JSON list of C-alpha atoms in Angstrom, two decimals:
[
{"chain": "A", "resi": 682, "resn": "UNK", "atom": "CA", "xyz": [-7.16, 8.22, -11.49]},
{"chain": "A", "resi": 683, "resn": "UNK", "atom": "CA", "xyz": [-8.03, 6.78, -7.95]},
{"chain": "A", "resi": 684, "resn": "UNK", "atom": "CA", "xyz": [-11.44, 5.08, -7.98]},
{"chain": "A", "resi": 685, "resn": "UNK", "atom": "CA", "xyz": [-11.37, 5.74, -4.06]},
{"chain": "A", "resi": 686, "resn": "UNK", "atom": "CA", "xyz": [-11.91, 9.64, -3.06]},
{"chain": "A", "resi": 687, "resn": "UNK", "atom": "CA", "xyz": [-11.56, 10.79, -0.44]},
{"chain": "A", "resi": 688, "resn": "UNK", "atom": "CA", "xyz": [-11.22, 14.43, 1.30]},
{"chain": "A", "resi": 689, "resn": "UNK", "atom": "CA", "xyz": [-8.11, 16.15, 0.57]},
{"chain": "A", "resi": 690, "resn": "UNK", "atom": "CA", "xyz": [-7.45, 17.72, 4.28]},
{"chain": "A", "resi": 691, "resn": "UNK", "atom": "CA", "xyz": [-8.86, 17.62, 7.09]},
{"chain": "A", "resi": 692, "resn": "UNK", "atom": "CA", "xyz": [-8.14, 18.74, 10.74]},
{"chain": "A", "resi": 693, "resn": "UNK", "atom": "CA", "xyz": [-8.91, 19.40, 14.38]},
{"chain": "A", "resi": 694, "resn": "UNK", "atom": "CA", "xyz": [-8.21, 20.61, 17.51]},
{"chain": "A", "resi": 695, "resn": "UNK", "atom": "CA", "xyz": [-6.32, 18.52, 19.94]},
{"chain": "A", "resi": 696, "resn": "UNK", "atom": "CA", "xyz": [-8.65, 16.40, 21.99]},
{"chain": "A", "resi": 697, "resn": "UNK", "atom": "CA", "xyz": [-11.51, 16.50, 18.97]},
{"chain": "A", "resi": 698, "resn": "UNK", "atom": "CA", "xyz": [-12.70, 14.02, 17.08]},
{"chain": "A", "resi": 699, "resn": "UNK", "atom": "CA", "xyz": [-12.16, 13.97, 13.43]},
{"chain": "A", "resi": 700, "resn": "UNK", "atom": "CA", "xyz": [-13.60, 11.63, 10.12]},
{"chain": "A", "resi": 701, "resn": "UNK", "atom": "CA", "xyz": [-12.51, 10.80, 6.96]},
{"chain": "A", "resi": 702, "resn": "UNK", "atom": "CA", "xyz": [-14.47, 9.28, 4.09]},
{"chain": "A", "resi": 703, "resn": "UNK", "atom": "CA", "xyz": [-13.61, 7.26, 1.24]},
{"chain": "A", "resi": 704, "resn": "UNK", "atom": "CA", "xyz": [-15.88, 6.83, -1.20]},
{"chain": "A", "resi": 705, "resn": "UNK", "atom": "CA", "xyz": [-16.20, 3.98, -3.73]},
{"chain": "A", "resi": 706, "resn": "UNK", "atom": "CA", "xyz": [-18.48, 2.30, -6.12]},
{"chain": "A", "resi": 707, "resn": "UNK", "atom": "CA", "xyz": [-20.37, -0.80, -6.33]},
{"chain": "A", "resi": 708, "resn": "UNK", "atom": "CA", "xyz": [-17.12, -2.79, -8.08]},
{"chain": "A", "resi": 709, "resn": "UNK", "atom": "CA", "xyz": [-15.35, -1.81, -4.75]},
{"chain": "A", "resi": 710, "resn": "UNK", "atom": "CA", "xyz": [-16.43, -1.20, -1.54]},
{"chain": "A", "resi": 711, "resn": "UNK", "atom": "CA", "xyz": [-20.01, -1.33, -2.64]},
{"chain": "A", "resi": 712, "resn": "UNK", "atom": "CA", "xyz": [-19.06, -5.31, -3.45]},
{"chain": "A", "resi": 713, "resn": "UNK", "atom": "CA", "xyz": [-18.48, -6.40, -0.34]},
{"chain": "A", "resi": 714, "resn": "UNK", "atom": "CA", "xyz": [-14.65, -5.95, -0.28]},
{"chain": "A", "resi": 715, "resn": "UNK", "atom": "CA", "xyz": [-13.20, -4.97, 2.85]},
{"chain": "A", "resi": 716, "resn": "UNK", "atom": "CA", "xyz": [-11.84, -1.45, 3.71]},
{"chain": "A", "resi": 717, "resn": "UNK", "atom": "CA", "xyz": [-8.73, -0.66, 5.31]},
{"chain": "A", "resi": 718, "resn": "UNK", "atom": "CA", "xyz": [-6.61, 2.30, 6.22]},
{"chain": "A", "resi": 719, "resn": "UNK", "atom": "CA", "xyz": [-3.03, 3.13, 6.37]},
{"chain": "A", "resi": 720, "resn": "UNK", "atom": "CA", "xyz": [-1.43, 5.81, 8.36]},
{"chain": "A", "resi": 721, "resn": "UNK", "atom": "CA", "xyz": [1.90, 7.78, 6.60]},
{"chain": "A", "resi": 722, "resn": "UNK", "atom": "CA", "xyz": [4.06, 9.78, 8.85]},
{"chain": "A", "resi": 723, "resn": "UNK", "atom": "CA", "xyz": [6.01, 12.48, 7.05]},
{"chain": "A", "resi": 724, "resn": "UNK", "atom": "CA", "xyz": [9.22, 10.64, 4.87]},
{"chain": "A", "resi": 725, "resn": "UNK", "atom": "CA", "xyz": [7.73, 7.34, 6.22]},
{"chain": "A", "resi": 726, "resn": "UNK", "atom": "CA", "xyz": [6.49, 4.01, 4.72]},
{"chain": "A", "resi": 727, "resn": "UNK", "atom": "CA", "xyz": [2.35, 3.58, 5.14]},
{"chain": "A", "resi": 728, "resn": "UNK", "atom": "CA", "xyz": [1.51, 1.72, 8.15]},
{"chain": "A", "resi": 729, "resn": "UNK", "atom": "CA", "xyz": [-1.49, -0.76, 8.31]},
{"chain": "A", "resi": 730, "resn": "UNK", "atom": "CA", "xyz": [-3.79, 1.28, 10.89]},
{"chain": "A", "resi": 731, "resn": "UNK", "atom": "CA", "xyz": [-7.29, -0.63, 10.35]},
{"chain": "A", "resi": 732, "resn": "UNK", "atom": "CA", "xyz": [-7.75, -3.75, 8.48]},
{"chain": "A", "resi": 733, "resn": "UNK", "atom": "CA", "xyz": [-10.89, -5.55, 7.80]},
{"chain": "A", "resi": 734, "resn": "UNK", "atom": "CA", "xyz": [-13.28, -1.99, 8.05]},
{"chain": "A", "resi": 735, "resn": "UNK", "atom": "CA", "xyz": [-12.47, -2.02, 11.38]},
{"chain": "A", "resi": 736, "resn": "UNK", "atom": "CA", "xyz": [-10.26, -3.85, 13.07]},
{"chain": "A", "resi": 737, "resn": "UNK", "atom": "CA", "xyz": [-7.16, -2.69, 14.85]},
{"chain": "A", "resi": 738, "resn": "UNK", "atom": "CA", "xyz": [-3.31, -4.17, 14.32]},
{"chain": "A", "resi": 739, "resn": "UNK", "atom": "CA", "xyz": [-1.68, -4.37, 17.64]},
{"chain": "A", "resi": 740, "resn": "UNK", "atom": "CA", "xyz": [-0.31, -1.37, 18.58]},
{"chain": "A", "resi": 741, "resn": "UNK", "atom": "CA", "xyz": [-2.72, 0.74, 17.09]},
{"chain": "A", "resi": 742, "resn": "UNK", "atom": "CA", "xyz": [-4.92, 2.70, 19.85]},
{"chain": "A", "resi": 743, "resn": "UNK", "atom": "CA", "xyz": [-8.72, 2.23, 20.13]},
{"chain": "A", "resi": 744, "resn": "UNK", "atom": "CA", "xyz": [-8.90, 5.97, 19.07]},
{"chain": "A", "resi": 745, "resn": "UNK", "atom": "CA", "xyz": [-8.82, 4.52, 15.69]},
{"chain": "A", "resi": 746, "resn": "UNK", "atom": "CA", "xyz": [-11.99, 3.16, 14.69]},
{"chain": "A", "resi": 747, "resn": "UNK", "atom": "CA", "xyz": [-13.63, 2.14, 11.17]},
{"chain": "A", "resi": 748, "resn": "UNK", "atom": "CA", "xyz": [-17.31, 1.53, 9.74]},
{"chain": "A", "resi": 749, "resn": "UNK", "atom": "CA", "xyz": [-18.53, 1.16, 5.91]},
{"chain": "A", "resi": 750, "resn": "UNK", "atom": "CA", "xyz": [-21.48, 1.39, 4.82]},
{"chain": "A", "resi": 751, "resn": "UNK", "atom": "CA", "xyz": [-22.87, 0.97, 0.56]},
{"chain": "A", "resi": 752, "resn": "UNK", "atom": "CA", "xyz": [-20.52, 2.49, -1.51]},
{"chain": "A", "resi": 753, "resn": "UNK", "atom": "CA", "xyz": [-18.43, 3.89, 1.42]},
{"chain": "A", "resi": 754, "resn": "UNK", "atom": "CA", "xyz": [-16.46, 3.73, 4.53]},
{"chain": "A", "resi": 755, "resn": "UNK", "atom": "CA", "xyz": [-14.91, 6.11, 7.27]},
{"chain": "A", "resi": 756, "resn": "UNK", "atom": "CA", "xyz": [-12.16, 6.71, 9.22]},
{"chain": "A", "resi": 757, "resn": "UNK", "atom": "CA", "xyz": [-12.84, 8.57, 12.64]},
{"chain": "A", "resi": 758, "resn": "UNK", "atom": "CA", "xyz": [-10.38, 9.39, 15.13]},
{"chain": "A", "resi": 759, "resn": "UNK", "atom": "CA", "xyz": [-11.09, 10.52, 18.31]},
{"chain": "A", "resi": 760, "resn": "UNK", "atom": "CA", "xyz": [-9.54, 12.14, 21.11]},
{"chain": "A", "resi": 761, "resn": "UNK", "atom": "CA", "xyz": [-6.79, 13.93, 18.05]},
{"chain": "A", "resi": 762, "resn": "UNK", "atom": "CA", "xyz": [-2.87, 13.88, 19.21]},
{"chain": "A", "resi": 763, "resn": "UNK", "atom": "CA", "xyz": [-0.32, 16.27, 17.88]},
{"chain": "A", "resi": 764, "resn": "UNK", "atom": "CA", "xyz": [1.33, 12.55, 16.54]},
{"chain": "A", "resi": 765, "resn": "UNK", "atom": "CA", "xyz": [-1.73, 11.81, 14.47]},
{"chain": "A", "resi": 766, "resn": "UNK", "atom": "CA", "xyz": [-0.84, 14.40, 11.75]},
{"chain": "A", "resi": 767, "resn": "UNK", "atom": "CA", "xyz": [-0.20, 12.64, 8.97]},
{"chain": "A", "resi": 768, "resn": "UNK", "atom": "CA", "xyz": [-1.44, 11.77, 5.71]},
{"chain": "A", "resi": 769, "resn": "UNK", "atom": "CA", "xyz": [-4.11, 8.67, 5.92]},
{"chain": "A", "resi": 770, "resn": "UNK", "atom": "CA", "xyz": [-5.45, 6.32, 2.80]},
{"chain": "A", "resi": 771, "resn": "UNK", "atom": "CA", "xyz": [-7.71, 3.57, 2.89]},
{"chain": "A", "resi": 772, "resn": "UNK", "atom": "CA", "xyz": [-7.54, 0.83, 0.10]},
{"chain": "A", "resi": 773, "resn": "UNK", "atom": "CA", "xyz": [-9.95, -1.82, -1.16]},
{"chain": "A", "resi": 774, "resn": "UNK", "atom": "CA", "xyz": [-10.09, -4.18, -4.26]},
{"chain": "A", "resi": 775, "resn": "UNK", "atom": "CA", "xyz": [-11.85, -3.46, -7.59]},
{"chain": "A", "resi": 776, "resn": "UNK", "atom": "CA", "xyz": [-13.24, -6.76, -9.02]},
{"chain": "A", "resi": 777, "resn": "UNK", "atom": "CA", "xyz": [-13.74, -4.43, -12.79]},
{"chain": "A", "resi": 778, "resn": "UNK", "atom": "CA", "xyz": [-10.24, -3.76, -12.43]},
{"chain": "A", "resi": 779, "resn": "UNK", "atom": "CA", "xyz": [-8.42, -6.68, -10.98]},
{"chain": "A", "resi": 780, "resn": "UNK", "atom": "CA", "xyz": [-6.68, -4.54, -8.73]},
{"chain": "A", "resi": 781, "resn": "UNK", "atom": "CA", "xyz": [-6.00, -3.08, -5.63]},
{"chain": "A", "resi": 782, "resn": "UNK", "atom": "CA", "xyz": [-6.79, 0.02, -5.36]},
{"chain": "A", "resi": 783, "resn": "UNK", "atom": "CA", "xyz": [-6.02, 2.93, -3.17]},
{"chain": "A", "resi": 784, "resn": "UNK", "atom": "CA", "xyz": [-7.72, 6.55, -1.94]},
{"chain": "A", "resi": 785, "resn": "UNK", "atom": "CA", "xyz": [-6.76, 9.81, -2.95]},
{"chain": "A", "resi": 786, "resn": "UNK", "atom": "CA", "xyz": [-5.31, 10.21, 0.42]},
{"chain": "A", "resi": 787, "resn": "UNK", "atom": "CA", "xyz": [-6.33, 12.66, 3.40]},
{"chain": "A", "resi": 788, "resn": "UNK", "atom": "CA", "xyz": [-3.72, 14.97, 5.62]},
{"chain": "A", "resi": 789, "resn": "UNK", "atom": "CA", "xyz": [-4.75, 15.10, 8.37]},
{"chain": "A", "resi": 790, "resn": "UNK", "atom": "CA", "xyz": [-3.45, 18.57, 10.46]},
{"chain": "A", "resi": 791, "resn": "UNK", "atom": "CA", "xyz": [-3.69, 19.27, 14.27]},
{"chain": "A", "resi": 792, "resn": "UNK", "atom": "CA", "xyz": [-4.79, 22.74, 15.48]},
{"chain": "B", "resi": 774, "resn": "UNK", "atom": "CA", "xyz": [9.38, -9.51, 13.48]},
{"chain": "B", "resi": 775, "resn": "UNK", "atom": "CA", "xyz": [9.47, -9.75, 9.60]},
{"chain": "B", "resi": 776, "resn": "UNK", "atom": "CA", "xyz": [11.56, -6.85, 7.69]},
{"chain": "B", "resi": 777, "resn": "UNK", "atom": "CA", "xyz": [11.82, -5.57, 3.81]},
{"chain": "B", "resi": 778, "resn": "UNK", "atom": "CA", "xyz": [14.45, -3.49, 2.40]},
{"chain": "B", "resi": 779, "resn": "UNK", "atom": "CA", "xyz": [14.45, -2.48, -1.35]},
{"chain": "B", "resi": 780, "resn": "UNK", "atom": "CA", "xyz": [17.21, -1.91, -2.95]},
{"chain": "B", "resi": 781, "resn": "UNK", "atom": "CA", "xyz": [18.61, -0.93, -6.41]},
{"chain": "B", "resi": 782, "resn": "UNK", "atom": "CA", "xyz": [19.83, 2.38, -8.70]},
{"chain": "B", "resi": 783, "resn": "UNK", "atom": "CA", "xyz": [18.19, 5.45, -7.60]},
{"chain": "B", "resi": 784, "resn": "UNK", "atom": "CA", "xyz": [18.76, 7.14, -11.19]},
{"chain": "B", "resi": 785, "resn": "UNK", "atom": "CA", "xyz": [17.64, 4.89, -14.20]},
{"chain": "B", "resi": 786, "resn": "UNK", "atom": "CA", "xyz": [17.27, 6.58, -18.05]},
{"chain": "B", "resi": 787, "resn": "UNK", "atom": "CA", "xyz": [14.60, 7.04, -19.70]},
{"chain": "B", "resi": 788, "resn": "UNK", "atom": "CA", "xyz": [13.47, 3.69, -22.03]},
{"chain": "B", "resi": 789, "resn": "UNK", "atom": "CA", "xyz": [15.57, 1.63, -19.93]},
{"chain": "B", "resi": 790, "resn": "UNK", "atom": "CA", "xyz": [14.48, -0.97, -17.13]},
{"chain": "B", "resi": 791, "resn": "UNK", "atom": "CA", "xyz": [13.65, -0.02, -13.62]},
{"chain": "B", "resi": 792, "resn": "UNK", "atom": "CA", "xyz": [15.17, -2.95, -11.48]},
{"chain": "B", "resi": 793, "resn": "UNK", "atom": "CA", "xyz": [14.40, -3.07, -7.68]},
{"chain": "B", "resi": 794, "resn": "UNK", "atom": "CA", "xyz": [14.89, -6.02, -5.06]},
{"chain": "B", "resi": 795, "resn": "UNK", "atom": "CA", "xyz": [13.19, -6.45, -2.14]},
{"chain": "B", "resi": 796, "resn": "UNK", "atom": "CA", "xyz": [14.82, -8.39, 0.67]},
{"chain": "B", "resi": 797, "resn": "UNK", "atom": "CA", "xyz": [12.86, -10.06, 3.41]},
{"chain": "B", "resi": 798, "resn": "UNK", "atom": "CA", "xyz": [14.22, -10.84, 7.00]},
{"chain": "B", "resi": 799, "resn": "UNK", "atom": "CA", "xyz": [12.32, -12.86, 10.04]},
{"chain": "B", "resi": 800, "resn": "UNK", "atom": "CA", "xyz": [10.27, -14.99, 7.44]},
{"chain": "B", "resi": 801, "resn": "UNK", "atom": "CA", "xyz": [10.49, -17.53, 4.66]},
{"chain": "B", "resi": 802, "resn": "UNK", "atom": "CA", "xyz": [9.40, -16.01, 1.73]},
{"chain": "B", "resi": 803, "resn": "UNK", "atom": "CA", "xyz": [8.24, -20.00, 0.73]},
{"chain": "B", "resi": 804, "resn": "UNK", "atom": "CA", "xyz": [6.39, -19.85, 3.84]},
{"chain": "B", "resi": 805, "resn": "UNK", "atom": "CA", "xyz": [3.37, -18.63, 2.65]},
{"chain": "B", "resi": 806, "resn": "UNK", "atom": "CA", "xyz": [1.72, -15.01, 1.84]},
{"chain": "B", "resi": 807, "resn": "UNK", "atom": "CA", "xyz": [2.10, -12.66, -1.30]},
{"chain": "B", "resi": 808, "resn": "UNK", "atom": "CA", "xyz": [4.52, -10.44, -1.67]},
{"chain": "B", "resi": 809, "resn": "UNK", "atom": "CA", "xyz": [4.07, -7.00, -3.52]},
{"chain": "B", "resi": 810, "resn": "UNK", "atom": "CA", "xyz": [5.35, -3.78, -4.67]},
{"chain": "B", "resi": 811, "resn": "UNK", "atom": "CA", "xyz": [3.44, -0.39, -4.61]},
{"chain": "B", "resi": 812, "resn": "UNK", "atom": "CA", "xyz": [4.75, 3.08, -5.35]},
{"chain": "B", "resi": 813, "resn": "UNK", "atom": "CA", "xyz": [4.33, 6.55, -4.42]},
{"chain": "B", "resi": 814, "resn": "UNK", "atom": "CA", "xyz": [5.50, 9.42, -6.89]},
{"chain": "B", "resi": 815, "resn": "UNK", "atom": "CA", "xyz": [6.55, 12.77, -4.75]},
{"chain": "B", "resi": 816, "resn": "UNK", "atom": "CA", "xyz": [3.73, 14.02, -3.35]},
{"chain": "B", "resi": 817, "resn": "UNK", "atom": "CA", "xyz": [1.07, 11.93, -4.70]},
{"chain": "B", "resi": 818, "resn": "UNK", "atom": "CA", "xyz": [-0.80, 9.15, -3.61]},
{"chain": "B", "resi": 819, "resn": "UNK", "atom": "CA", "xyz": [-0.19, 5.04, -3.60]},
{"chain": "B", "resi": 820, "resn": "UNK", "atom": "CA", "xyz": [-0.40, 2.92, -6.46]},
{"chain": "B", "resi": 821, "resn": "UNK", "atom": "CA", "xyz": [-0.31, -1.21, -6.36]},
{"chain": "B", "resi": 822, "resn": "UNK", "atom": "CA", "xyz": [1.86, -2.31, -9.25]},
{"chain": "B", "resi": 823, "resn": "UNK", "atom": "CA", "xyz": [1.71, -6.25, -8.41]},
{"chain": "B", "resi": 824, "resn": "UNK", "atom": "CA", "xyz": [1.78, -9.35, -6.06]},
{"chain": "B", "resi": 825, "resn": "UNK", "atom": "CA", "xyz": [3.84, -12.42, -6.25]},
{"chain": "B", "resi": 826, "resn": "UNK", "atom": "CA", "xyz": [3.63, -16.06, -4.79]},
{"chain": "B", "resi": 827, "resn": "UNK", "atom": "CA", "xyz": [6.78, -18.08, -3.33]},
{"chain": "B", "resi": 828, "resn": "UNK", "atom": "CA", "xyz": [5.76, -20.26, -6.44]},
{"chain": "B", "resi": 829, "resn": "UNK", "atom": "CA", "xyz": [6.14, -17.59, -8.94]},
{"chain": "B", "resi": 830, "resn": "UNK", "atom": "CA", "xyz": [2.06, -16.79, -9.67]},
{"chain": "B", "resi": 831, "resn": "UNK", "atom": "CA", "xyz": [2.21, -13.39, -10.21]},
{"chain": "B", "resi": 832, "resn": "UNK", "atom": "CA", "xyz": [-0.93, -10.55, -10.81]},
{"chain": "B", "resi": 833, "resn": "UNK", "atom": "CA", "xyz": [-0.32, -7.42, -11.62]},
{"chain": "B", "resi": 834, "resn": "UNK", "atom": "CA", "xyz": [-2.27, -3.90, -11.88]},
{"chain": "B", "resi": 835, "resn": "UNK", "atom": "CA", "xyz": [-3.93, -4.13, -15.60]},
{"chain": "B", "resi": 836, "resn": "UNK", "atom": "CA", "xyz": [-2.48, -0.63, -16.03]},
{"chain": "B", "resi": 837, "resn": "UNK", "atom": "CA", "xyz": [1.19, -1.49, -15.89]},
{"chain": "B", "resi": 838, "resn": "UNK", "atom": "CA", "xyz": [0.91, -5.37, -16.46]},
{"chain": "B", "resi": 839, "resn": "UNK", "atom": "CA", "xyz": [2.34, -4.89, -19.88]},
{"chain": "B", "resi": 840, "resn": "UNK", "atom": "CA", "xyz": [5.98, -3.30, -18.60]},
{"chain": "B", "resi": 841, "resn": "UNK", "atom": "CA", "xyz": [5.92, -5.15, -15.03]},
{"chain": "B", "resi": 842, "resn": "UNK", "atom": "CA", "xyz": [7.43, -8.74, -14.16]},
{"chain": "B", "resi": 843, "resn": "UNK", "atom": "CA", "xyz": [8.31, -9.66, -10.53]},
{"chain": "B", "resi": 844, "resn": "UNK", "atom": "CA", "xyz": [10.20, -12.66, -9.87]},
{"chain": "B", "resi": 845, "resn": "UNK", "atom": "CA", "xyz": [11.57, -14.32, -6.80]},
{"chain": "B", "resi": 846, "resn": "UNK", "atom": "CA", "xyz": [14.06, -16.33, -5.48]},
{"chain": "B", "resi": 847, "resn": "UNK", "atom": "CA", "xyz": [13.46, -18.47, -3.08]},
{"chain": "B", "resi": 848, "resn": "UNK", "atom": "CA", "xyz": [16.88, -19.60, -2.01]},
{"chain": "B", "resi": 849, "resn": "UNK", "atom": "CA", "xyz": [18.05, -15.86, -1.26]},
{"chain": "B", "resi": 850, "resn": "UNK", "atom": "CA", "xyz": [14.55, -14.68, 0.44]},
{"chain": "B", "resi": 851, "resn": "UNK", "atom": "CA", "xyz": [14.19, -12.21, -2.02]},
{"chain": "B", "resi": 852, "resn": "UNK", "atom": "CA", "xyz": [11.30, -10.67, -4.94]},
{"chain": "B", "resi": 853, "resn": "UNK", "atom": "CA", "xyz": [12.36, -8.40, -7.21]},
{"chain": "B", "resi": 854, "resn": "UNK", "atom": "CA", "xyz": [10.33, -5.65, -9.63]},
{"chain": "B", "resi": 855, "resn": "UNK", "atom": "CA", "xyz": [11.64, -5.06, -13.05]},
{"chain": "B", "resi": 856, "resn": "UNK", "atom": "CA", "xyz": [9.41, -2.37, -15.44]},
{"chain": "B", "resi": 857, "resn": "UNK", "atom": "CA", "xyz": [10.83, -2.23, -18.52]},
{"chain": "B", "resi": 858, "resn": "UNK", "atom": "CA", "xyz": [10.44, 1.53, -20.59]},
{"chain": "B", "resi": 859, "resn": "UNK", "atom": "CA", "xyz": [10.04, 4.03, -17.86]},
{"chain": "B", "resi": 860, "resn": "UNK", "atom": "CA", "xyz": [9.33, 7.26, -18.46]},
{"chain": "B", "resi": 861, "resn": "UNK", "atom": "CA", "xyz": [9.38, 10.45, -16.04]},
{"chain": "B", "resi": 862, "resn": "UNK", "atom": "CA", "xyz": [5.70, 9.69, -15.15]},
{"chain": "B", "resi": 863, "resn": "UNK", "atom": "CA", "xyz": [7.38, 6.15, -13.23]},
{"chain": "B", "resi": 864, "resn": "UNK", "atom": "CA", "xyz": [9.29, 8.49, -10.89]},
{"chain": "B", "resi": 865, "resn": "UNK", "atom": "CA", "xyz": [8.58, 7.24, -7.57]},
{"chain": "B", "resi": 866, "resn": "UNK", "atom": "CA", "xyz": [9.24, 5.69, -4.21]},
{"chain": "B", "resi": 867, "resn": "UNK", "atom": "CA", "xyz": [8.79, 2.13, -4.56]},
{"chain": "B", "resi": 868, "resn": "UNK", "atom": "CA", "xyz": [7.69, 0.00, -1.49]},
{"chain": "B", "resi": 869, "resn": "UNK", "atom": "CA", "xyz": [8.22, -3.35, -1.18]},
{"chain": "B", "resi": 870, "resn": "UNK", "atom": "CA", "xyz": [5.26, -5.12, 0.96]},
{"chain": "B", "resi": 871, "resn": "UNK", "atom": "CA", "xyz": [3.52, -8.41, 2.17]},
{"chain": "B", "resi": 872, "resn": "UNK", "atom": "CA", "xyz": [-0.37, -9.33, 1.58]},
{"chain": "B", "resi": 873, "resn": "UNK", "atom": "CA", "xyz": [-2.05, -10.19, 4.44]},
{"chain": "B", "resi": 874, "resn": "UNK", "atom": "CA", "xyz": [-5.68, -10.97, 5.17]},
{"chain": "B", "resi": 875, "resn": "UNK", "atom": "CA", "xyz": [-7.88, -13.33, 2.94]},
{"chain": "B", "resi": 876, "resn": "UNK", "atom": "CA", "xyz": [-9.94, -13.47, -0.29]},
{"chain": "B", "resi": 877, "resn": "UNK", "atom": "CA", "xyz": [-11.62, -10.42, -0.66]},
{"chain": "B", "resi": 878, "resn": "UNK", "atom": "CA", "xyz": [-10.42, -8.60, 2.33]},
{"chain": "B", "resi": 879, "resn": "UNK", "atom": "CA", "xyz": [-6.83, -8.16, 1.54]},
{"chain": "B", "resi": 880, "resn": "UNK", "atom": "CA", "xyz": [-4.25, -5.66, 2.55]},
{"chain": "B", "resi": 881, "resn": "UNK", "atom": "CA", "xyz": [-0.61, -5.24, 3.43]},
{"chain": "B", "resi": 882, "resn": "UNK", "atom": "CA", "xyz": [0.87, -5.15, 6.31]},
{"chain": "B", "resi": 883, "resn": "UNK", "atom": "CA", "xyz": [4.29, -5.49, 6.32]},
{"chain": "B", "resi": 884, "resn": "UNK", "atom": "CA", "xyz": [6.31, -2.62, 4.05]},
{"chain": "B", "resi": 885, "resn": "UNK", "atom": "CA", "xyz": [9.61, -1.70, 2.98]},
{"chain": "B", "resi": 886, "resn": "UNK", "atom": "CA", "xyz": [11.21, 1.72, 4.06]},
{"chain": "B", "resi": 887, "resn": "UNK", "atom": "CA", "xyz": [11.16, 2.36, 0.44]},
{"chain": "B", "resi": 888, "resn": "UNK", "atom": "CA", "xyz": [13.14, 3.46, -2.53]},
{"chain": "B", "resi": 889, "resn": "UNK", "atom": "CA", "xyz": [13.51, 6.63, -4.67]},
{"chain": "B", "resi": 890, "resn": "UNK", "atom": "CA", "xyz": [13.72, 5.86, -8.44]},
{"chain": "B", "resi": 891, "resn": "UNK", "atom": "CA", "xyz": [14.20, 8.69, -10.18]},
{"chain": "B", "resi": 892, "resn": "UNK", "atom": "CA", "xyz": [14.09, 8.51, -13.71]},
{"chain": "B", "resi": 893, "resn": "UNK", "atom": "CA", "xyz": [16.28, 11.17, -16.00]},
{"chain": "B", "resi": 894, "resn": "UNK", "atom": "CA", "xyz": [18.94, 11.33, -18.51]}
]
C-alpha cells in the first residue's frame, strides 16, 4: 500500500492546463523531504520530470512546474500536448519507513 | 551520457531466486552515487526494493529486506539484485537506476529500460 495517493486519472483538452496531487503525511512530505515526479510513456522506463518540488532536468519544458505545500505537493502542466499522455508519479522518502516511497500513479489522457 | 541495462532470466520458478544484473555504461560505478533497483508489476505502480554503494553499503525497503541482497562489482561496472523465494506476487519489471540528489531530497535519475521477470512453474 502506497503511502503517497494520488488521483487515479486525470485529463484535458489540448492547450489546458491540468494538476495532479500527491498527498502524504507528516513522515513524508509533511517532513520536509523533497517531492519529485516522474513521467512514464506507454512500455517505457519512468523519466525524472521534476526533482527537488520543483525543479526541472534539462530537457524538460517549463510547462512542467511543481509546488508542495504541508502534507502535499502538485504537479501542474500547462499548455497540455497530445505527447504528455502518460502515466505520472511523484516519490518522496518516509523517515517511519526507511524507504523510498512512491505515488499511486496518475494517467494522464488528452482530449 | 550514463546508460543501464538489466539483464537476466525472464521466467524464474516459484521458491527459487530472482537474479538480475544491471550494467552501467558512461560512468564508474566507484565514482560516486547509489545505485538501485525498483520494480513495476503489470499495470501497477513503482516500488523501491534497494540502493547500493560502490563500497558495498547497501539499504533496502524494510518490506523485502529479508529476501533482497544487491551486490556489486566494481571491476565489471556492474550491481546486481538477487531475491531469494519469489512468489507470483514478485512478478514484475525490474528497473535498474542511479540516486541522485542529496540527503533528504533524493531521487533517481538515471534508469534502466527494464526487465520482465515473470515468475511461474
Amino acid at each position: 500500500q502506497s503511502l503517497l495517493t494520488q488521483p487515479p486519472s486525470v485529463s484535458g483538452a489540448p492547450g489546458q492546463r491540468v494538476t495532479i496531487s500527491c498527498t502524504g503525511s507528516s513522515s513524508n512530505i509533511g517532513a520536509g523531504y523533497g517531492v519529485h515526479w516522474y513521467q512514464q510513456l506507454p512500455g517505457t522506463a519512468p523519466k525524472l520530470l521534476l526533482f527537488g518540488d520543483n525543479n526541472r532536468p534539462s530537457g524538460v519544458p517549463d510547462r512542467f512546474s511543481g509546488s508542495k505545500s504541508g502534507t502535499s505537493a502538485s504537479l501542474a502542466i500547462t499548455g497540455l500536448q497530445a505527447e504528455d499522455e502518460a502515466d505520472y508519479y511523484c516519490q518522496s522518502y518516509d523517515n517511519t519507513l526507511s524507504a523510498y516511497v512512491f505515488g499511486t500513479g496518475t494517467k494522464v489522457t488528452v482530449l | 551520457q550514463v546508460q543501464l541495462q538489466e539483464s537476466g532470466p525472464g521466467l524464474v520458478k516459484p521458491s527459487e531466486t530472482l537474479s538480475l544484473t544491471c550494467s552501467v555504461s558512461g560512468y564508474y560505478i566507484d565514482s560516486g552515487y547509489y545505485w538501485g533497483w525498483i520494480r513495476q508489476p503489470p499495470g501497477k505502480g513503482l516500488e523501491w526494493i534497494g540502493n547500493i554503494y560502490h563500497s558495498g553499503s547497501t539499504d533496502y525497503n524494510p518490506s523485502l529486506k529479508s529476501r533482497v541482497t544487491i551486490s556489486v562489482d566494481t571491476s565489471k561496472n556492474q550491481f546486481s539484485l538477487k531475491l531469494s523465494s519469489v512468489t507470483a506476487a514478485d512478478t514484475a519489471v525490474y528497473y535498474c537506476a542511479r540516486r541522485g540528489g542529496s540527503t533528504g531530497w533524493y531521487y533517481f535519475n538515471y534508469w534502466g529500460q527494464g526487465a520482465l521477470v515473470t515468475v511461474s512453474s
